[in-house]
Amino acid sequence: MSLRRPTMHDVARAAGVSVATVSRVVNHERYIRPETREAVERAIADLGFRRNESARTLRPGQNTHTVALVIEDVANPFWSGITRGAEDVARRHSHMLVVGSTRQSFDTERELLRDLVLRRRVDGLLVVPTGHSQRALHDELAGWAPIVFIDRVPGRVAADSVVLDNHGGAREAVRRLLELGYRRIAYIGGDPAVGTGARRLAGYRQALKSAGLAADPALVHVGVHTVEAAHATALALLRGPDPADAVFADNNRMAVGVLHAARAHGGGTGVAAFDDLELADLLPTPVTLVTYDAADLGARAAELLFDRIGGVDGPPRRVVLPTTVVTRGGPGRAG
């Protein structure tokens, strides 16, 4: 037996009506056919649905001229770029953008999203989701406000999304390391359950396979979430009995730790990473980076959101933005 709290989507499916009709019934609105009201009330009783009282005053079509962006960490330049792009679009649509941070905690994410939708009544949500299943939470909130996911696409959730070409970007970065002569290329990444990380890891493996190299499991380390952990992991890989000669980091925070480890280890270590790095052109040795326009990522997602706020219907849309592999730092590049 499921312990998940039934949502208005569940009631709508059971009664064979729309979520908006369920909302009208639970809010005791008039002009609903008796047979429709009876079907909804029967489904409510059968499922044990209870209205969220903090949302009782919310009505379909209500507009607060506010949208929200929920990200992981406001200090990371990647998220700052997304925020800038989303805010520019929100202003063009005469909306204020509210920003919140989950710090990679699903509990924080759940409470934050509920507060934004059910109490603050934002007109729509832009969400960089955690690795936790999003289906129940999406079902609970999507009837009140449209949701667009950024950077990651949760499994089994029908929603608009804007993502990067994570597989292609990682593949090309590792291919660049291979062209430079590196063969023992390690991978350091975060949560493999998150689609972003999974696709970057797949791109890493594809590059090795295309070069006729087998991916060594001993060189793949995931579940690394801090600069300090990435530093320690990279040092161990570079100084092991069968050491790596290069490292691919799957985001910019991991790259910082890897660069510190490469410096401590000595010269000759190849480094590549997904995401650009501040001041990378000042590095004494070159680093291969997967770059993109983070502001465009936020802007494209915001445009999808305002389409939905404006009444655009239809199936979920997925936009994949391209990436570019560049070399930063090294002799003659500084300044």
Short mmCIF file of C-alpha atoms in Angstrom, two decimals:
data_model
loop_
_atom_site.label_atom_id
_atom_site.label_comp_id
_atom_site.label_asym_id
_atom_site.label_seq_id
_atom_site.Cartn_x
_atom_site.Cartn_y
_atom_site.Cartn_z
CA MET A 1 0.00 0.00 0.00
CA SER A 2 1.38 3.40 -1.00
CA LEU A 3 1.84 6.00 1.71
CA ARG A 4 1.96 8.86 -0.80
CA ARG A 5 -0.60 11.54 -0.14
CA PRO A 6 -3.20 11.59 -2.95
CA THR A 7 -3.10 14.69 -5.14
CA MET A 8 -5.64 16.53 -7.26
CA HIS A 9 -4.13 14.80 -10.28
CA ASP A 10 -5.05 11.45 -8.71
CA VAL A 11 -8.60 12.66 -8.07
CA ALA A 12 -8.90 13.99 -11.61
CA ARG A 13 -7.78 10.68 -13.10
CA ALA A 14 -10.14 8.67 -10.91
CA ALA A 15 -13.11 10.92 -11.70
CA GLY A 16 -12.30 11.30 -15.39
CA VAL A 17 -12.19 15.11 -15.24
CA SER A 18 -9.58 17.85 -15.40
CA VAL A 19 -7.53 19.13 -12.47
CA ALA A 20 -9.27 22.50 -12.87
CA THR A 21 -12.65 20.81 -12.37
CA VAL A 22 -11.40 19.13 -9.20
CA SER A 23 -10.20 22.51 -7.97
CA ARG A 24 -13.64 24.02 -8.59
CA VAL A 25 -15.33 21.23 -6.65
CA VAL A 26 -13.01 21.39 -3.60
CA ASN A 27 -13.40 25.17 -3.54
CA HIS A 28 -17.23 24.83 -3.65
CA GLU A 29 -17.66 26.81 -6.83
CA ARG A 30 -21.05 26.89 -8.54
CA TYR A 31 -22.14 25.91 -12.03
CA ILE A 32 -20.76 22.38 -11.94
CA ARG A 33 -23.03 19.63 -13.19
CA PRO A 34 -24.37 17.47 -10.34
CA GLU A 35 -23.07 14.26 -11.90
CA THR A 36 -19.60 15.78 -12.28
CA ARG A 37 -19.57 17.00 -8.70
CA GLU A 38 -20.71 13.58 -7.52
CA ALA A 39 -17.95 11.81 -9.48
CA VAL A 40 -15.28 14.10 -8.04
CA GLU A 41 -16.58 13.81 -4.49
CA ARG A 42 -16.71 10.02 -4.81
CA ALA A 43 -13.09 9.95 -6.01
CA ILE A 44 -12.09 12.25 -3.14
CA ALA A 45 -13.70 9.90 -0.63
CA ASP A 46 -12.25 6.75 -2.21
CA LEU A 47 -8.72 8.16 -2.34
CA GLY A 48 -8.81 9.95 1.01
CA PHE A 49 -7.81 13.24 -0.63
CA ARG A 50 -7.52 16.29 1.63
CA ARG A 51 -7.19 19.85 0.38
CA ASN A 52 -4.08 21.72 1.41
CA GLU A 53 -5.56 24.49 3.51
CA SER A 54 -2.64 26.83 2.86
CA ALA A 55 -3.75 26.86 -0.78
CA ARG A 56 -7.47 27.37 -0.17
CA THR A 57 -7.51 30.95 -1.45
CA LEU A 58 -5.63 30.15 -4.65
CA ARG A 59 -7.79 30.21 -7.77
CA PRO A 60 -7.03 29.18 -11.35
CA GLY A 61 -5.98 32.19 -13.41
CA GLN A 62 -4.85 34.25 -10.43
CA ASN A 63 -1.68 36.20 -11.28
CA THR A 64 0.82 37.53 -8.75
CA HIS A 65 3.37 38.75 -11.35
CA THR A 66 6.00 36.66 -9.57
CA VAL A 67 7.90 33.58 -10.73
CA ALA A 68 10.47 31.56 -8.80
CA LEU A 69 13.81 29.98 -9.65
CA VAL A 70 15.01 27.16 -7.40
CA ILE A 71 18.69 26.25 -7.79
CA GLU A 72 21.35 24.34 -5.87
CA ASP A 73 23.79 26.99 -4.72
CA VAL A 74 23.61 30.75 -5.22
CA ALA A 75 27.42 31.04 -4.83
CA ASN A 76 28.24 28.96 -7.92
CA PRO A 77 28.81 31.09 -11.05
CA PHE A 78 26.92 28.50 -13.12
CA TRP A 79 23.70 29.13 -11.19
CA SER A 80 24.36 32.87 -11.18
CA GLY A 81 24.38 32.85 -14.98
CA ILE A 82 21.09 30.94 -15.12
CA THR A 83 19.57 33.43 -12.68
CA ARG A 84 20.64 36.39 -14.81
CA GLY A 85 19.07 34.94 -17.95
CA ALA A 86 15.81 34.02 -16.21
CA GLU A 87 15.57 37.42 -14.54
CA ASP A 88 15.98 39.28 -17.84
CA VAL A 89 13.05 37.35 -19.34
CA ALA A 90 10.91 37.79 -16.22
CA ARG A 91 11.41 41.55 -16.38
CA ARG A 92 10.34 41.65 -20.01
CA HIS A 93 7.14 39.93 -18.92
CA SER A 94 6.68 42.41 -16.03
CA HIS A 95 7.33 39.73 -13.41
CA MET A 96 9.61 39.62 -10.40
CA LEU A 97 11.97 36.64 -10.04
CA VAL A 98 12.34 35.08 -6.59
CA VAL A 99 15.38 32.81 -6.11
CA GLY A 100 15.74 29.97 -3.59
CA SER A 101 18.45 27.38 -2.93
CA THR A 102 18.04 23.68 -2.13
CA ARG A 103 21.71 22.96 -1.30
CA GLN A 104 21.07 19.54 -2.89
CA SER A 105 18.55 18.57 -0.17
CA PHE A 106 15.23 17.10 -1.33
CA ASP A 107 13.58 17.94 1.98
CA THR A 108 14.57 21.58 1.49
CA GLU A 109 13.44 21.46 -2.12
CA ARG A 110 10.03 20.01 -1.25
CA GLU A 111 9.29 22.55 1.47
CA LEU A 112 10.58 25.44 -0.63
CA LEU A 113 8.47 24.54 -3.67
CA ARG A 114 5.35 24.02 -1.57
CA ASP A 115 5.87 27.38 0.10
CA LEU A 116 6.41 29.18 -3.20
CA VAL A 117 3.34 27.66 -4.86
CA LEU A 118 0.84 27.21 -2.03
CA ARG A 119 1.62 30.17 0.20
CA ARG A 120 3.41 32.76 -1.92
CA ARG A 121 1.35 31.77 -4.98
CA VAL A 122 3.99 32.32 -7.64
CA ASP A 123 2.72 32.17 -11.21
CA GLY A 124 5.29 29.57 -12.25
CA LEU A 125 8.44 27.69 -11.24
CA LEU A 126 11.87 27.21 -12.79
CA VAL A 127 13.50 24.29 -11.00
CA VAL A 128 16.94 22.71 -11.02
CA PRO A 129 15.80 19.45 -9.39
CA THR A 130 17.67 17.34 -6.88
CA GLY A 131 18.38 13.69 -7.65
CA HIS A 132 15.32 12.52 -5.68
CA SER A 133 12.19 11.31 -7.50
CA GLN A 134 10.13 14.36 -8.47
CA ARG A 135 6.92 12.68 -9.63
CA ALA A 136 4.76 12.97 -6.50
CA LEU A 137 5.86 16.54 -5.81
CA HIS A 138 5.27 17.54 -9.42
CA ASP A 139 1.79 15.97 -9.36
CA GLU A 140 0.99 17.89 -6.19
CA LEU A 141 2.05 21.30 -7.47
CA ALA A 142 1.67 21.31 -11.26
CA GLY A 143 -2.08 21.83 -11.01
CA TRP A 144 -1.46 25.18 -9.32
CA ALA A 145 1.48 26.56 -11.32
CA PRO A 146 3.42 25.50 -14.44
CA ILE A 147 6.89 24.05 -13.85
CA VAL A 148 9.92 24.05 -16.15
CA PHE A 149 12.99 22.01 -15.23
CA ILE A 150 16.51 23.32 -15.92
CA ASP A 151 19.69 21.29 -16.47
CA ARG A 152 18.08 17.98 -15.45
CA VAL A 153 15.02 16.04 -16.55
CA PRO A 154 13.43 14.02 -13.71
CA GLY A 155 12.31 10.54 -14.65
CA ARG A 156 8.59 9.84 -15.22
CA VAL A 157 7.63 13.52 -15.04
CA ALA A 158 5.82 15.15 -17.96
CA ALA A 159 7.11 18.72 -17.93
CA ASP A 160 9.00 21.21 -20.08
CA SER A 161 12.79 21.25 -19.67
CA VAL A 162 15.94 22.93 -20.96
CA VAL A 163 19.19 20.97 -20.72
CA LEU A 164 22.73 20.99 -22.06
CA ASP A 165 24.26 18.49 -24.46
CA ASN A 166 25.92 16.75 -21.51
CA HIS A 167 26.85 13.57 -23.37
CA GLY A 168 28.35 15.36 -26.35
CA GLY A 169 30.22 17.92 -24.28
CA ALA A 170 31.88 15.34 -22.05
CA ARG A 171 32.71 13.12 -25.03
CA GLU A 172 34.44 15.95 -26.88
CA ALA A 173 36.42 17.07 -23.81
CA VAL A 174 37.76 13.56 -23.20
CA ARG A 175 38.47 13.18 -26.92
CA ARG A 176 40.58 16.34 -26.69
CA LEU A 177 42.62 14.76 -23.85
CA LEU A 178 43.09 11.65 -25.96
CA GLU A 179 44.34 13.77 -28.87
CA LEU A 180 46.94 15.25 -26.50
CA GLY A 181 48.28 11.76 -25.84
CA TYR A 182 46.68 10.91 -22.48
CA ARG A 183 45.47 7.34 -22.04
CA ARG A 184 44.79 6.77 -18.31
CA ILE A 185 41.98 9.31 -18.01
CA ALA A 186 40.09 9.30 -14.72
CA TYR A 187 36.54 10.54 -14.12
CA ILE A 188 35.46 12.38 -10.96
CA GLY A 189 31.78 13.27 -10.60
CA GLY A 190 28.83 13.75 -8.31
CA ASP A 191 25.57 11.84 -8.02
CA PRO A 192 25.29 9.19 -10.77
CA ALA A 193 21.53 9.01 -10.16
CA VAL A 194 21.14 12.54 -11.54
CA GLY A 195 20.59 12.47 -15.30
CA THR A 196 23.19 15.17 -15.92
CA GLY A 197 25.96 13.15 -14.29
CA ALA A 198 24.84 9.93 -15.94
CA ARG A 199 25.03 11.45 -19.42
CA ARG A 200 28.43 13.04 -18.78
CA LEU A 201 29.77 9.72 -17.56
CA ALA A 202 28.34 8.04 -20.67
CA GLY A 203 30.07 10.64 -22.85
CA TYR A 204 33.38 9.94 -21.09
CA ARG A 205 33.01 6.22 -21.73
CA GLN A 206 31.99 6.78 -25.36
CA ALA A 207 35.15 8.80 -26.05
CA LEU A 208 37.33 6.02 -24.63
CA LYS A 209 35.46 3.36 -26.60
CA SER A 210 35.80 5.32 -29.85
CA ALA A 211 39.56 5.46 -29.23
CA GLY A 212 39.70 1.69 -28.72
CA LEU A 213 40.27 1.97 -24.97
CA ALA A 214 38.42 0.08 -22.28
CA ALA A 215 37.06 2.18 -19.40
CA ASP A 216 38.86 1.13 -16.21
CA PRO A 217 36.36 1.04 -13.30
CA ALA A 218 39.20 1.92 -10.91
CA LEU A 219 39.51 5.30 -12.62
CA VAL A 220 35.83 6.24 -12.18
CA HIS A 221 34.88 7.91 -8.90
CA VAL A 222 31.36 9.27 -8.35
CA GLY A 223 29.56 10.54 -5.28
CA VAL A 224 32.13 13.33 -4.92
CA HIS A 225 30.43 16.57 -3.87
CA THR A 226 33.01 19.02 -2.51
CA VAL A 227 36.20 20.68 -3.68
CA GLU A 228 38.08 19.00 -0.82
CA ALA A 229 36.78 15.54 -1.73
CA ALA A 230 37.67 16.07 -5.38
CA HIS A 231 41.18 17.14 -4.37
CA ALA A 232 41.73 14.04 -2.23
CA THR A 233 40.23 11.72 -4.86
CA ALA A 234 42.34 13.16 -7.67
CA LEU A 235 45.56 12.90 -5.62
CA ALA A 236 44.84 9.24 -4.88
CA LEU A 237 44.23 8.56 -8.58
CA LEU A 238 47.39 10.36 -9.68
CA ARG A 239 49.59 8.66 -7.08
CA GLY A 240 48.13 5.15 -7.15
CA PRO A 241 49.93 1.97 -8.19
CA ASP A 242 48.53 2.27 -11.73
CA PRO A 243 48.10 6.05 -11.82
CA ALA A 244 45.92 8.20 -14.00
CA ASP A 245 47.70 10.64 -16.32
CA ALA A 246 44.66 12.90 -16.76
CA VAL A 247 41.37 13.66 -15.00
CA PHE A 248 37.97 14.72 -16.29
CA ALA A 249 35.84 16.54 -13.66
CA ASP A 250 32.11 16.63 -14.30
CA ASN A 251 31.54 20.18 -12.97
CA ASN A 252 33.40 23.36 -12.10
CA ARG A 253 33.58 22.76 -8.32
CA MET A 254 35.14 19.34 -8.88
CA ALA A 255 37.54 20.94 -11.36
CA VAL A 256 38.93 23.27 -8.68
CA GLY A 257 39.83 20.32 -6.48
CA VAL A 258 41.36 18.45 -9.41
CA LEU A 259 43.49 21.44 -10.39
CA HIS A 260 44.87 21.72 -6.85
CA ALA A 261 45.71 18.01 -6.92
CA ALA A 262 47.39 18.27 -10.33
CA ARG A 263 49.55 21.13 -9.07
CA ALA A 264 50.52 19.21 -5.94
CA HIS A 265 51.32 16.11 -7.99
CA GLY A 266 53.62 17.93 -10.38
CA GLY A 267 53.63 18.70 -14.09
CA GLY A 268 52.26 16.68 -16.96
CA THR A 269 48.74 15.96 -15.66
CA GLY A 270 45.95 16.56 -18.13
CA VAL A 271 42.81 18.22 -16.77
CA ALA A 272 39.41 18.64 -18.41
CA ALA A 273 36.11 19.68 -16.91
CA PHE A 274 32.49 20.41 -17.65
CA ASP A 275 31.63 24.12 -17.02
CA ASP A 276 33.85 27.13 -17.46
CA LEU A 277 36.12 28.38 -14.66
CA GLU A 278 36.66 31.92 -13.44
CA LEU A 279 40.20 33.17 -14.17
CA ALA A 280 41.01 29.95 -16.05
CA ASP A 281 42.98 31.95 -18.64
CA LEU A 282 45.48 32.81 -15.87
CA LEU A 283 46.36 29.17 -15.17
CA PRO A 284 50.03 28.33 -15.92
CA THR A 285 49.07 25.02 -17.55
CA PRO A 286 46.24 24.46 -20.04
CA VAL A 287 42.88 23.02 -19.04
CA THR A 288 40.19 21.71 -21.40
CA LEU A 289 36.72 23.03 -20.58
CA VAL A 290 33.19 22.39 -21.80
CA THR A 291 31.58 25.82 -22.08
CA TYR A 292 28.11 27.15 -22.87
CA ASP A 293 25.94 30.19 -22.23
CA ALA A 294 24.42 29.71 -18.76
CA ALA A 295 22.36 32.88 -19.14
CA ASP A 296 20.82 31.46 -22.31
CA LEU A 297 19.93 28.29 -20.39
CA GLY A 298 17.98 30.34 -17.86
CA ALA A 299 16.43 32.57 -20.50
CA ARG A 300 15.20 29.69 -22.67
CA ALA A 301 13.65 28.00 -19.66
CA ALA A 302 11.93 31.23 -18.61
CA GLU A 303 10.49 31.69 -22.11
CA LEU A 304 8.97 28.21 -21.95
CA LEU A 305 7.52 29.04 -18.55
CA PHE A 306 5.90 32.28 -19.71
CA ASP A 307 4.44 30.41 -22.69
CA ARG A 308 2.64 28.14 -20.22
CA ILE A 309 1.62 31.04 -17.97
CA GLY A 310 0.17 32.70 -21.05
CA GLY A 311 -1.96 29.65 -21.81
CA VAL A 312 0.12 27.73 -24.35
CA ASP A 313 -0.95 24.08 -24.22
CA GLY A 314 0.45 20.91 -25.71
CA PRO A 315 2.87 18.10 -24.85
CA PRO A 316 6.05 18.67 -22.81
CA ARG A 317 8.88 20.37 -24.69
CA ARG A 318 12.57 19.59 -24.27
CA VAL A 319 15.25 22.01 -25.47
CA VAL A 320 18.87 20.80 -25.71
CA LEU A 321 21.47 23.56 -25.87
CA PRO A 322 24.87 22.98 -27.52
CA THR A 323 28.25 23.10 -25.78
CA THR A 324 31.72 24.13 -26.95
CA VAL A 325 35.08 22.67 -25.90
CA VAL A 326 37.83 25.26 -25.39
CA THR A 327 41.34 25.38 -23.96
CA ARG A 328 42.07 27.91 -21.23
CA GLY A 329 45.38 28.81 -19.58
CA GLY A 330 48.87 27.70 -20.48
CA PRO A 331 51.91 29.62 -21.79
CA GLY A 332 51.04 32.72 -23.74
CA ARG A 333 47.35 32.65 -22.78
CA ALA A 334 47.38 34.70 -19.61
CA GLY A 335 46.30 38.32 -19.92
#
